[in-house]
Coordinates of C-alpha atoms in Angstrom, one line a residue:
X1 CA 103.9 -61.2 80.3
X2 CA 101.0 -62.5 78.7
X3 CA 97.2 -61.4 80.1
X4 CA 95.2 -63.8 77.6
X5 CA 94.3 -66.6 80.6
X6 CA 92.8 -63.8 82.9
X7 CA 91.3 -61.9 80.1
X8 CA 89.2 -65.0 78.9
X9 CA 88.1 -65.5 82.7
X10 CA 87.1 -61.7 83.1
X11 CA 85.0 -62.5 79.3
X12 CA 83.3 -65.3 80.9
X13 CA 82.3 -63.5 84.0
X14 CA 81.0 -60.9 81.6
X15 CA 79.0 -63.1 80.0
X16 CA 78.1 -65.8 82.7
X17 CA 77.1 -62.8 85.8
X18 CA 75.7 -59.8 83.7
X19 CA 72.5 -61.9 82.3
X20 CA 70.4 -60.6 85.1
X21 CA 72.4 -57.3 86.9
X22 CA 69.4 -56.5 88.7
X23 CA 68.7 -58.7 92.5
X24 CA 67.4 -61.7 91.6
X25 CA 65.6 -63.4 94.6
X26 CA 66.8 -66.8 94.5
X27 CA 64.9 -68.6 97.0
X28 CA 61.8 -68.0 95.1
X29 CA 63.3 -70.7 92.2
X30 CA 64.5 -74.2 92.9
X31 CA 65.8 -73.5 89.2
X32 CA 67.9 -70.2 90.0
X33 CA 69.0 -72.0 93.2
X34 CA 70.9 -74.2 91.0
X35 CA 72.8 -71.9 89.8
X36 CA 74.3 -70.5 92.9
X37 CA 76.4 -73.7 92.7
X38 CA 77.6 -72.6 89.2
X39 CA 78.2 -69.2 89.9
X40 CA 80.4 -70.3 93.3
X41 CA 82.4 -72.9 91.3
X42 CA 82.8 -69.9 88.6
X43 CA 83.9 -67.4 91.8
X44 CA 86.5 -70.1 93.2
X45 CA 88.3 -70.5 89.5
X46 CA 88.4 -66.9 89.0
X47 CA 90.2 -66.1 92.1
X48 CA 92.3 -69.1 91.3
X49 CA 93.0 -67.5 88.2
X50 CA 93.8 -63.8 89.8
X51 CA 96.0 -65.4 92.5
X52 CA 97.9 -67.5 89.6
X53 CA 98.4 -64.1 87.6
X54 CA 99.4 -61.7 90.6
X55 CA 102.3 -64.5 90.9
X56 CA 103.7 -64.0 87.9
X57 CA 103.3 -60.1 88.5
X58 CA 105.5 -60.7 91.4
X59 CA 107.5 -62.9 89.8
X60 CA 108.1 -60.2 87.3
X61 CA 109.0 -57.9 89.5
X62 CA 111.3 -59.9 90.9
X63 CA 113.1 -60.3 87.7
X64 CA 113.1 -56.5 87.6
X65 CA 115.1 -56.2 90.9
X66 CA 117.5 -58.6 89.6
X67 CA 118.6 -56.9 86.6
X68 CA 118.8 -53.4 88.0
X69 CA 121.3 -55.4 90.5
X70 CA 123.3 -57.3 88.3
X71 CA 123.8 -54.0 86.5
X72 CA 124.1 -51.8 88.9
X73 CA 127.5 -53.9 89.9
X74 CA 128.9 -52.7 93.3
X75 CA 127.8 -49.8 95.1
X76 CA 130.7 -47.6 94.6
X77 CA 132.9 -45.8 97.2
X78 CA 133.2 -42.0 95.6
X79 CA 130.0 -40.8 93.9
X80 CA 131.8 -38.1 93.0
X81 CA 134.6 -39.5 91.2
X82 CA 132.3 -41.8 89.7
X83 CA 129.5 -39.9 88.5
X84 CA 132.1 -37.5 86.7
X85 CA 133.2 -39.8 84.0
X86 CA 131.3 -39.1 81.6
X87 CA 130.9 -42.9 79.8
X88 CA 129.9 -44.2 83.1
X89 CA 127.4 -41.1 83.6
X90 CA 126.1 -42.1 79.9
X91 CA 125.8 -45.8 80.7
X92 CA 124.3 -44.9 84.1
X93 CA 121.3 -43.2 82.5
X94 CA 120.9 -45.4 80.2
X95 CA 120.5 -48.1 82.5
X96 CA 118.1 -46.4 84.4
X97 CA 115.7 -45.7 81.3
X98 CA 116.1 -49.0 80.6
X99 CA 115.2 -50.2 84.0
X100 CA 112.0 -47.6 84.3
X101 CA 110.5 -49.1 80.8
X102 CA 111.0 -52.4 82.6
X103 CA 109.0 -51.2 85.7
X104 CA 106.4 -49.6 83.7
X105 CA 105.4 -52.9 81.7
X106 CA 105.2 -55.0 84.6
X107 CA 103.2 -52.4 86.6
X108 CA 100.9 -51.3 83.7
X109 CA 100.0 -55.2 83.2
X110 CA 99.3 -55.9 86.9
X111 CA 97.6 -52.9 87.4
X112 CA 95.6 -54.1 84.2
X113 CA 95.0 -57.1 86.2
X114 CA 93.8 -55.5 89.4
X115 CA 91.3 -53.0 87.8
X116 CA 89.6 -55.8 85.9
X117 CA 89.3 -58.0 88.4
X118 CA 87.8 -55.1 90.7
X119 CA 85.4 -54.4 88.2
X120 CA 84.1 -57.6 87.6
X121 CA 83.9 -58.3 91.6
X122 CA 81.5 -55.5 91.6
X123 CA 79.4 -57.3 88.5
X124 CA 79.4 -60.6 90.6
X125 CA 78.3 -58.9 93.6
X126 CA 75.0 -58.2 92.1
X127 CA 74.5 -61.8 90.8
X128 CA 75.4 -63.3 94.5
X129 CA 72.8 -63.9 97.2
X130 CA 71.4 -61.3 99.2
X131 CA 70.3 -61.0 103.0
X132 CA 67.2 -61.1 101.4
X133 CA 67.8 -64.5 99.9
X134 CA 69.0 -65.7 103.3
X135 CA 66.0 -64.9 104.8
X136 CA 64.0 -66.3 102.4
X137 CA 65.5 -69.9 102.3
X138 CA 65.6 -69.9 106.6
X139 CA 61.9 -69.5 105.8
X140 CA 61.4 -71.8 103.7
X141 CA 62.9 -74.0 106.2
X142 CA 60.5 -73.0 109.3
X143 CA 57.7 -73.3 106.6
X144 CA 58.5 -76.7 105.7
X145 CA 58.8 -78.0 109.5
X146 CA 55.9 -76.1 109.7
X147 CA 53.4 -78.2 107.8
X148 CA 55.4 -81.1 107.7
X149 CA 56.3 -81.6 111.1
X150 CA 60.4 -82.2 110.8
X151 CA 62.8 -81.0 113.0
X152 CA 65.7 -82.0 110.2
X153 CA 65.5 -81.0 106.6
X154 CA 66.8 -83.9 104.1
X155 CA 69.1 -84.0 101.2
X156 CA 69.1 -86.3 98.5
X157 CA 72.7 -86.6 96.9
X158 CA 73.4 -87.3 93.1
X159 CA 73.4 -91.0 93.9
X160 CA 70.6 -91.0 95.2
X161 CA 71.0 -91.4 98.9
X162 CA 69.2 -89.4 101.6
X163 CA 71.0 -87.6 104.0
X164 CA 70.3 -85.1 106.8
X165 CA 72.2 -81.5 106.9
X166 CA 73.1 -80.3 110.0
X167 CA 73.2 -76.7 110.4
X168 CA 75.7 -74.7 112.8
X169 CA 75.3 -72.3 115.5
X170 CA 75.4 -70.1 113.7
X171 CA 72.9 -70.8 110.9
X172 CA 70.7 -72.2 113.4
X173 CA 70.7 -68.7 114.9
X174 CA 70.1 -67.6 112.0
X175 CA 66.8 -69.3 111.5
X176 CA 65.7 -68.7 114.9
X177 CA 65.9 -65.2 114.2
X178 CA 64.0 -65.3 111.1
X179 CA 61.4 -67.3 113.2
X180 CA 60.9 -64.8 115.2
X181 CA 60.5 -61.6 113.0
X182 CA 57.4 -63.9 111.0
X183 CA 55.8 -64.7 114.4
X184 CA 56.7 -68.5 114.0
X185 CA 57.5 -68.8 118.0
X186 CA 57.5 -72.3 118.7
X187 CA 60.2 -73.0 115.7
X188 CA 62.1 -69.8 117.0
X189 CA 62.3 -71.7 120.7
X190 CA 63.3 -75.1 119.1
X191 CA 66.1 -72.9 117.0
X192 CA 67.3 -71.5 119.7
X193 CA 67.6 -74.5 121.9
X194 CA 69.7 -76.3 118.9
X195 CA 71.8 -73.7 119.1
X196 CA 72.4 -73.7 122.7
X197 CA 72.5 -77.4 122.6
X198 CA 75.4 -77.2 120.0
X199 CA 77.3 -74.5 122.1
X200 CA 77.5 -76.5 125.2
X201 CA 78.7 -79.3 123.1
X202 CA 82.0 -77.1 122.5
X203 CA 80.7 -76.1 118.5
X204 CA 82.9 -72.7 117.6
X205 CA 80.5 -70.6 116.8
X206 CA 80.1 -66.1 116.7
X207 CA 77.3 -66.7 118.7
X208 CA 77.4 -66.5 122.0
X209 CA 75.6 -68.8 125.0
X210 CA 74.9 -65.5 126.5
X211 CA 72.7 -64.0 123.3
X212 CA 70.8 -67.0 122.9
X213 CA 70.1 -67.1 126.5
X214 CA 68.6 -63.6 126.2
X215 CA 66.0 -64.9 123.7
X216 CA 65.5 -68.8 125.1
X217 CA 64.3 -67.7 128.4
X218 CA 61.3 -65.1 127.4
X219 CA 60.4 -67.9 124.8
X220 CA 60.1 -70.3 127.1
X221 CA 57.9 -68.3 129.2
X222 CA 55.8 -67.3 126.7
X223 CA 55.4 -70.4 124.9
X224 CA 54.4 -71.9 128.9
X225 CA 57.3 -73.7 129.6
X226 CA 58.1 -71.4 133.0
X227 CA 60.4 -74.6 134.9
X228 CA 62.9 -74.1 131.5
X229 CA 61.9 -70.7 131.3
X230 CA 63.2 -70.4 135.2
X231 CA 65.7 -72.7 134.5
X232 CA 67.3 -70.6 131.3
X233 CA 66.9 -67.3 133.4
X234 CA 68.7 -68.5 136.1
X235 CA 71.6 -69.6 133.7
X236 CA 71.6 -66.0 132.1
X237 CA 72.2 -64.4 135.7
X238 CA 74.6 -66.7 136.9
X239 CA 76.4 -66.1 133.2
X240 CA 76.3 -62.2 133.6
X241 CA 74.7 -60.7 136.4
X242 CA 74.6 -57.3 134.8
X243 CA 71.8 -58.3 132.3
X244 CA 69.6 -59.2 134.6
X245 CA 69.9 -55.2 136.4
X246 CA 67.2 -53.2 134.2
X247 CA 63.9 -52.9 135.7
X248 CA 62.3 -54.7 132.7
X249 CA 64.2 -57.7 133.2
X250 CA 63.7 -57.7 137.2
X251 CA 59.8 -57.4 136.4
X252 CA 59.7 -60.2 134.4
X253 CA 61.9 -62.1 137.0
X254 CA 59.5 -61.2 139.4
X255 CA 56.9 -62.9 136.9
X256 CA 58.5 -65.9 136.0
X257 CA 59.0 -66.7 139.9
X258 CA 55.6 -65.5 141.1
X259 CA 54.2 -67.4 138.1
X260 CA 55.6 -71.2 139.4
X261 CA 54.7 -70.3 142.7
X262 CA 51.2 -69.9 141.8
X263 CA 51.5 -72.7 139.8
X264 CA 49.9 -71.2 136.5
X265 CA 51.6 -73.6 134.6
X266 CA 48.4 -74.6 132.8
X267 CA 47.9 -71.2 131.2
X268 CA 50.4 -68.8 129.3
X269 CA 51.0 -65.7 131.6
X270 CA 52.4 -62.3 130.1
X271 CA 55.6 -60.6 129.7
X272 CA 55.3 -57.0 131.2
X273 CA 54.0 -54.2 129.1
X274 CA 57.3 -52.5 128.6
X275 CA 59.4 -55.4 127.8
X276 CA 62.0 -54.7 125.4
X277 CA 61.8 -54.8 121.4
X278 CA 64.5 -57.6 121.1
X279 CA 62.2 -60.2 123.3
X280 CA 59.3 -59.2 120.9
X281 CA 55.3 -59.3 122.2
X282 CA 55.1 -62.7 121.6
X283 CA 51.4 -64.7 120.9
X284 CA 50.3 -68.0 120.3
X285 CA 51.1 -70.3 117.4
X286 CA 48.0 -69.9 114.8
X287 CA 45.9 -73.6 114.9
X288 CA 46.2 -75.5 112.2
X289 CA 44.5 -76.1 108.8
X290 CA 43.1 -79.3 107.1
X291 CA 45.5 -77.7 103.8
X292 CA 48.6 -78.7 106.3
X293 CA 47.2 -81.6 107.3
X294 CA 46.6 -82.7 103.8
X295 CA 50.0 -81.7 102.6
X296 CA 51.4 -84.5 105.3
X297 CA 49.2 -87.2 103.9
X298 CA 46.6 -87.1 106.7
X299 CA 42.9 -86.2 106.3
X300 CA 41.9 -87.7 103.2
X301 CA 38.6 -88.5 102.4
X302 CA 39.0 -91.1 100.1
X303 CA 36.8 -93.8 101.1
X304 CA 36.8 -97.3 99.4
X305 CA 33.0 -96.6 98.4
X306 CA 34.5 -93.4 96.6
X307 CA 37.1 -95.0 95.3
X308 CA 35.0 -97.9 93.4
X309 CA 33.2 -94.9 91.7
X310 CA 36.3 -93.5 89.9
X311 CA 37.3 -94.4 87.2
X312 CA 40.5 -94.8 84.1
X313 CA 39.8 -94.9 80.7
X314 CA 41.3 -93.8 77.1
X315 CA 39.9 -90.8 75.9
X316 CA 39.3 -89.4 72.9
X317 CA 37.8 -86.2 73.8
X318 CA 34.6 -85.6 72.3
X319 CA 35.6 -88.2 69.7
X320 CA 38.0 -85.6 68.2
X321 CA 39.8 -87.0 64.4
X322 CA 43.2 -86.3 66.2
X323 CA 42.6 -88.5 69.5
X324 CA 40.4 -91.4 68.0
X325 CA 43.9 -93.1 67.1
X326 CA 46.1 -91.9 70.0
X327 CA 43.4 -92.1 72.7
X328 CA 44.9 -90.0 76.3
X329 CA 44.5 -91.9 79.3
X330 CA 42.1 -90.3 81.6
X331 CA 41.9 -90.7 85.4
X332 CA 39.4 -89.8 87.4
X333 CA 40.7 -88.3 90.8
X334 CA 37.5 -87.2 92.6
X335 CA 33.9 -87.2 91.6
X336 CA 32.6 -84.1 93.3
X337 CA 33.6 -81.9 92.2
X338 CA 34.8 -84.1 89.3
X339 CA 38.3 -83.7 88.9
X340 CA 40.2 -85.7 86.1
X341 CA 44.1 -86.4 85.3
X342 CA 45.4 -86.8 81.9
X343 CA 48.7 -88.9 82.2
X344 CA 51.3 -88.2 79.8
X345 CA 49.5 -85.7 78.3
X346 CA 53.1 -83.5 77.1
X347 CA 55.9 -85.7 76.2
X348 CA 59.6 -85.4 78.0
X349 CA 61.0 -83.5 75.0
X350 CA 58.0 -80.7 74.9
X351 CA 58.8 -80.9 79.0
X352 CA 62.2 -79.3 78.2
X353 CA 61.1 -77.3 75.6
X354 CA 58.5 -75.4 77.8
X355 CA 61.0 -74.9 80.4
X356 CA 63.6 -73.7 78.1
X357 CA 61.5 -71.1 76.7
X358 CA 60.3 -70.4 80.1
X359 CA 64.4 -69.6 81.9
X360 CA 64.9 -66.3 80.4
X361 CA 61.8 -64.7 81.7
X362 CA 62.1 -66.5 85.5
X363 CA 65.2 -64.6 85.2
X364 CA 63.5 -61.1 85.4
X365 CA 60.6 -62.7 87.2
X366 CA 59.1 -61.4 90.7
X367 CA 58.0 -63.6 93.1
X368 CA 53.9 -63.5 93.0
X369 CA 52.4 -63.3 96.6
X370 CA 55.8 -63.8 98.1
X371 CA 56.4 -63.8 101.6
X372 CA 56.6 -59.9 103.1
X373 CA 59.0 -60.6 105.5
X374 CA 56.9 -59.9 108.5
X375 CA 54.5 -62.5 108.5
X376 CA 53.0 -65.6 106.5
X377 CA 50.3 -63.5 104.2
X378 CA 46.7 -65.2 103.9
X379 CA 48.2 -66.1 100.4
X380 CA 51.7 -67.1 100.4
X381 CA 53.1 -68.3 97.6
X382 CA 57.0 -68.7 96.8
X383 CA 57.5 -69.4 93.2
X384 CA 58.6 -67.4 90.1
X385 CA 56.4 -68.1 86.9
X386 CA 56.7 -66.9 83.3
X387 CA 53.9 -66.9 80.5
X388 CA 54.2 -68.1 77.2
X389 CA 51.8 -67.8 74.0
X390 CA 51.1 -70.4 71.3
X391 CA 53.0 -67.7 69.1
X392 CA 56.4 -68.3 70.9
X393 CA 56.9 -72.1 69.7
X394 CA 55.4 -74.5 68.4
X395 CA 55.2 -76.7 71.4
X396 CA 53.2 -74.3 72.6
X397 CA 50.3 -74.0 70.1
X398 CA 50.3 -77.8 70.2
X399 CA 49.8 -78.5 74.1
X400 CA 47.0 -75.8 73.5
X401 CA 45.5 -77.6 71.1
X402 CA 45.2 -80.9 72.6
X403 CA 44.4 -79.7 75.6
X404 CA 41.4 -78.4 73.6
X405 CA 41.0 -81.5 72.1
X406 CA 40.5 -83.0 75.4
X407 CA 38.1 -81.2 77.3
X408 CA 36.1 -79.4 74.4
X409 CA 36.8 -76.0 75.7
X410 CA 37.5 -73.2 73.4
X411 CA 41.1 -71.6 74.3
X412 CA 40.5 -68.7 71.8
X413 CA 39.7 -67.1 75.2
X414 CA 42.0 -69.0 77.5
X415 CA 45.0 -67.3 79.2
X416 CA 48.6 -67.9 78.1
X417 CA 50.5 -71.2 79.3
X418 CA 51.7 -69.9 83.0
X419 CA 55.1 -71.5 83.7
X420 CA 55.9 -71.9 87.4
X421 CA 59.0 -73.2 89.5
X422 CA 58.6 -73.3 93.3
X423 CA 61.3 -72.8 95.4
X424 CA 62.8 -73.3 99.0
X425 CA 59.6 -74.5 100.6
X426 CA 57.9 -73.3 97.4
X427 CA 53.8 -73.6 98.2
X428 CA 50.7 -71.5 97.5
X429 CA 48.5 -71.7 100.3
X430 CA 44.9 -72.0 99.8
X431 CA 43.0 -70.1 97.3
X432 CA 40.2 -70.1 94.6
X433 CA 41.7 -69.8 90.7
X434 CA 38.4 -67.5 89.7
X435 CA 39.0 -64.6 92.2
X436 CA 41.5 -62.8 91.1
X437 CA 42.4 -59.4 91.9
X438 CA 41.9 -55.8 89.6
X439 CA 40.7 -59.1 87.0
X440 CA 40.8 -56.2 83.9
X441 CA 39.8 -59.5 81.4
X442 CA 36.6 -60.3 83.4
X443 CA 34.6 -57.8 81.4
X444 CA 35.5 -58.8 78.2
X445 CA 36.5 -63.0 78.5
X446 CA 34.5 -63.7 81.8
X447 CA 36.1 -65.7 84.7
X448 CA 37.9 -68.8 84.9
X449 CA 35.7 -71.4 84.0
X450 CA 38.2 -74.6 84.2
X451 CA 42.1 -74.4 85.3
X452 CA 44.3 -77.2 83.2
X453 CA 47.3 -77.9 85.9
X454 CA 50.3 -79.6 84.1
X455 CA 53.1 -81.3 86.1
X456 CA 56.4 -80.9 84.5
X457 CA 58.7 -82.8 87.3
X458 CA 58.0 -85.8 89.6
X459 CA 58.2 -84.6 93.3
X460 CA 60.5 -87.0 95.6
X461 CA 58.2 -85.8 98.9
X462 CA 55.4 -82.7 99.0
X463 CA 54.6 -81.0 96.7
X464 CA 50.9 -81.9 96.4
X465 CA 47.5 -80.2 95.4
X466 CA 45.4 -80.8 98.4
X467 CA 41.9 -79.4 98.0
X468 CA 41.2 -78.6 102.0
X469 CA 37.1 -78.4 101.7
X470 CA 36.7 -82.2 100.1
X471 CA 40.1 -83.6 101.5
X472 CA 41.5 -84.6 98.1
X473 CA 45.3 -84.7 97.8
X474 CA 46.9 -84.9 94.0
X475 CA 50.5 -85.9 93.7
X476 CA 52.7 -84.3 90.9
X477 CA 53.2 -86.9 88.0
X478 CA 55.6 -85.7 85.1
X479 CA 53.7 -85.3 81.8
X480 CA 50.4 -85.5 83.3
X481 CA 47.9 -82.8 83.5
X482 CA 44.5 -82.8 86.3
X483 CA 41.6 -80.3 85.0
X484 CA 38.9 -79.2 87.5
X485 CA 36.0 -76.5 86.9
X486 CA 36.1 -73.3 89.7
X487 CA 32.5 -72.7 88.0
X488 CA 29.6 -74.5 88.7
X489 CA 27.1 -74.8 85.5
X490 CA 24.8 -72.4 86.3
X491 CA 27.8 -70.2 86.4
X492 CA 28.6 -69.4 90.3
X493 CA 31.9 -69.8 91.6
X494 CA 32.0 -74.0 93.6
X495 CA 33.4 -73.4 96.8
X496 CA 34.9 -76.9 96.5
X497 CA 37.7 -75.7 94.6
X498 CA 39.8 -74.4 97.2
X499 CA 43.0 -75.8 96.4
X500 CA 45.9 -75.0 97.5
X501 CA 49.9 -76.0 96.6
X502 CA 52.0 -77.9 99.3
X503 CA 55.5 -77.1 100.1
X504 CA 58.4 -78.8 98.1
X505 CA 59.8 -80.5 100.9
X506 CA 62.6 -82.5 98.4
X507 CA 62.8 -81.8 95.0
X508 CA 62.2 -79.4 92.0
X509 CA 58.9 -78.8 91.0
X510 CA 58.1 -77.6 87.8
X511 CA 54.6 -76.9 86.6
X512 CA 52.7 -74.9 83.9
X513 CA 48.8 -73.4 84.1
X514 CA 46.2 -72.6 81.6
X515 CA 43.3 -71.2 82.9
X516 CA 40.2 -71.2 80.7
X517 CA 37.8 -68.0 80.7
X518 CA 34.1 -68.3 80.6
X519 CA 33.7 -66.7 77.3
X520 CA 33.1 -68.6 74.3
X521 CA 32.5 -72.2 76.1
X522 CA 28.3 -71.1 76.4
X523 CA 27.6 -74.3 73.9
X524 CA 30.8 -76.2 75.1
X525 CA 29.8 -76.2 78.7
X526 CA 25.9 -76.1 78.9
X527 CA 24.2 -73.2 81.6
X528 CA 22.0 -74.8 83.9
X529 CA 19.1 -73.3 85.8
X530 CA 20.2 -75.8 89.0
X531 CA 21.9 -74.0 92.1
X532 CA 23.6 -77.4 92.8
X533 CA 25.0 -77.9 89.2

């Protein structure tokens, strides 16, 4: 029996799921996301594959147990008599040999079979998502109806069409859960009553009405719903009486009623001191920020009088040789601070180029700033980035220089081109570019002067930079690049730089950074004496 067809499957799961044997957080990269679907359609042929050979093994053995019977003849009626002939005894022996070579091969193979395919389930294994991964998309999700105020996340297929995906009991549990351990109550609540909502509509589910009872009524109270809250409480005892027996339970009971019959419906009372750890000490939602508002479109302060003030030109720099006869177009996006957009600055073929070069080290990538797992950080950012020097390709060296030639800024001191792809919910909440912590180069190359963002994807929706202190919002346009100075001239850091990177809420965003250090640009970008300049 031939092993070739397996063995070419077990080489390609060698090659295809050994890349990156170390946990790979996928969430963090729209980019590495995309290949989950690869790796599952590689999964489902492989075990097509093992199935299809562990037929023919049984099929062989099958043949095996037919020719030991049609050799065998007749079982016959005096061993004795039989065995002592001694042709037959000869013949008998032989048959037998025969018969255990024949058992050998077609065990030897399958068990060939079997070991491999063991093995390599242990290789893939390491390449499939973790609980970690789980996690980190269901917050994503709560993130994403977070800032942008949707209750249903959308799709867009390969033709284009937008569509809403449901989730399950189960998953919406899931993400309830989730809510809950990153404080995100008011999401947990809604969660939870989709869940509920979807159980008493008859949806199997390993959830149970019971468990998300358990959770739905102290969320309601806390959150200051206490009719619902009563309401869901009531359902729980009625469902299993048992649950409602512990003193903790009874004292918040007690609570809940004594609560409505004081009518403190206008303020959020407590749960009791010794309440359990699965109901959590619940608080408030945290208020809201103008960077959440801006990431939804709202806030803006772009007035018409602003607006007649900006303006788009061609460029050539500082009338640099290389520009004068392919001028960039420049765009002015906001005045103060004066930030400026080069569209089409990197062409769709240095796009893929850059990103190209940029794969094999998102692969061993961490996520910077990621999310801890027990709470939004003050600088949560969920996105895997790579850097790449002029040295690496050619490309390289040539954005450099014309992003050089552009703003007349030395990059002998600049850092290397920063590659980035956001994922599930991917953002970086607000933050200043020239405060950066342990900066070991500040000493020697200053701080960053200018940051140089390049978009290397269009965004369907979110996505933005929003600046929260001046209310500016700048959408991702492929092949463009926006420049912006964090320093003022007479070298302090301009607190109008806040910026901040919405959530993907549909797409992939791609984008690369060059930040440009102080050093070196003393006659490129003149001091000045002014504590407003």
């Amino acid at each position: 029996m031939e092993s070739n067809c397996l063995r070419r499957v077990i080489l390609l799961l060698l090659i295809g799921w050994t890349f990156c044997a170390e946990e790979t957080e996928f969430y963090s990269s729209t980019d590495h996301m995309m290949e989950l679907l690869v790796i599952e359609r590689s999964l489902i042929q492989s075990l097509r594959d093992f199935i299809t050979a562990q037929k023919q093994c049984i099929d062989g053995f099958n043949s095996v147990v037919e020719a030991c019977e049609n050799a065998s003849g007749d079982f016959p009626e005096c061993l004795e008599k039989y065995i002592s002939n001694p042709f037959t005894a000869f013949k008998l022996v032989r048959r037998l040999r025969m018969e255990r070579n024949m058992v050998e091969q077609v065990t030897e193979t399958c068990s060939s079979y079997i070991a491999d395919f063991l093995a390599n389930v242990s290789l893939v294994s390491q390449r499939l998502p973790s609980e970690k991964d789980m996690d980190g998309v269901a917050l994503g999700l709560i993130r994403l109806q977070d800032i942008y105020r949707q209750l249903q996340i959308i799709t867009v297929d390969v033709s284009g069409q937008v569509n809403v995906t449901p989730l399950d009991p189960d998953d919406s549990f899931h993400v309830a859960m989730v809510a809950l351990q990153n404080h995100k109550f008011q999401y947990a609540l809604l969660w939870l009553q989709e869940t509920f909502r979807q159980l008493e509509d008859g949806i199997p589910a390993l959830v149970t009405r019971r468990e998300v009872l358990t959770y739905l009524g102290p969320l309601a109270f806390q959150m200051g719903n206490l009719p619902l809250a009563l309401e869901l409480t009531q359902q729980l005892q009625e469902m299993d009486p048992s649950c409602m027996q512990t003193k903790v339970h009874l004292a918040y009971y007690r609570t809940l009623r004594e609560s409505i019959r004081c009518g403190s419906q206008t303020q959020t009372p407590s749960l009791p001191s010794d309440a359990p750890v699965d109901i959590l000490t619940l608080i408030k939602p945290a208020s809201e920020t103008s960077y959440e508002s801006l990431c939804r479109g709202e806030g803006i302060k772009m007035t018409p009088r602003r607006q007649r003030t900006l303006r788009c030109r061609y460029s050539t720099g500082r009338g640099n040789p290389r520009l004068i006869y392919a001028p960039i177009k420049e765009e002015q996006e906001w005045d103060h601070p004066l930030i400026i957009r080069y569209h089409d600055l990197v062409s769709e073929r240095e796009i893929e180029t850059i990103k190209h070069l940029s794969r094999s080290k998102l692969d061993r990538a961490k996520v910077s700033d990621h999310v801890t797992g027990e709470r939004f950080s003050a600088e949560t950012r969920v996105a895997k980035s790579a850097w790449l020097a002029d040295e690496d390709n050619p490309v390289i060296s040539r954005v450099t220089q014309r992003m050089a030639d552009l703003t007349g800024l030395d990059m002998e001191a600049a850092e290397m081109l920063q590659v980035a792809n956001y994922g599930i919910g991917g953002q970086y909440e607000p933050h200043f570019d020239n405060k950066l912590t342990n900066d070991t180069d500040y000493m020697t190359r200053g701080g960053r002067i200018a940051t140089i963002l390049i978009y290397m994807s269009d965004v369907e929706v979110g996505g933005s930079t929003v600046f929260p202190d001046i209310g500016a919002a700048l959408r991702p346009y492929k092949g463009s690049a926006v420049l912006w100075y964090n320093l003022l001239q007479n070298g302090e850091e301009d607190a109008r730089t806040l910026h901040a990177a919405c959530p993907v809420f549909v797409g992939n965003k791609w984008v690369a950074n060059k930040w440009v250090r102080a050093h070196g640009q003393e006659f490129r970008r003149r001091c000045s004496l002014s504590q407003m300049d």
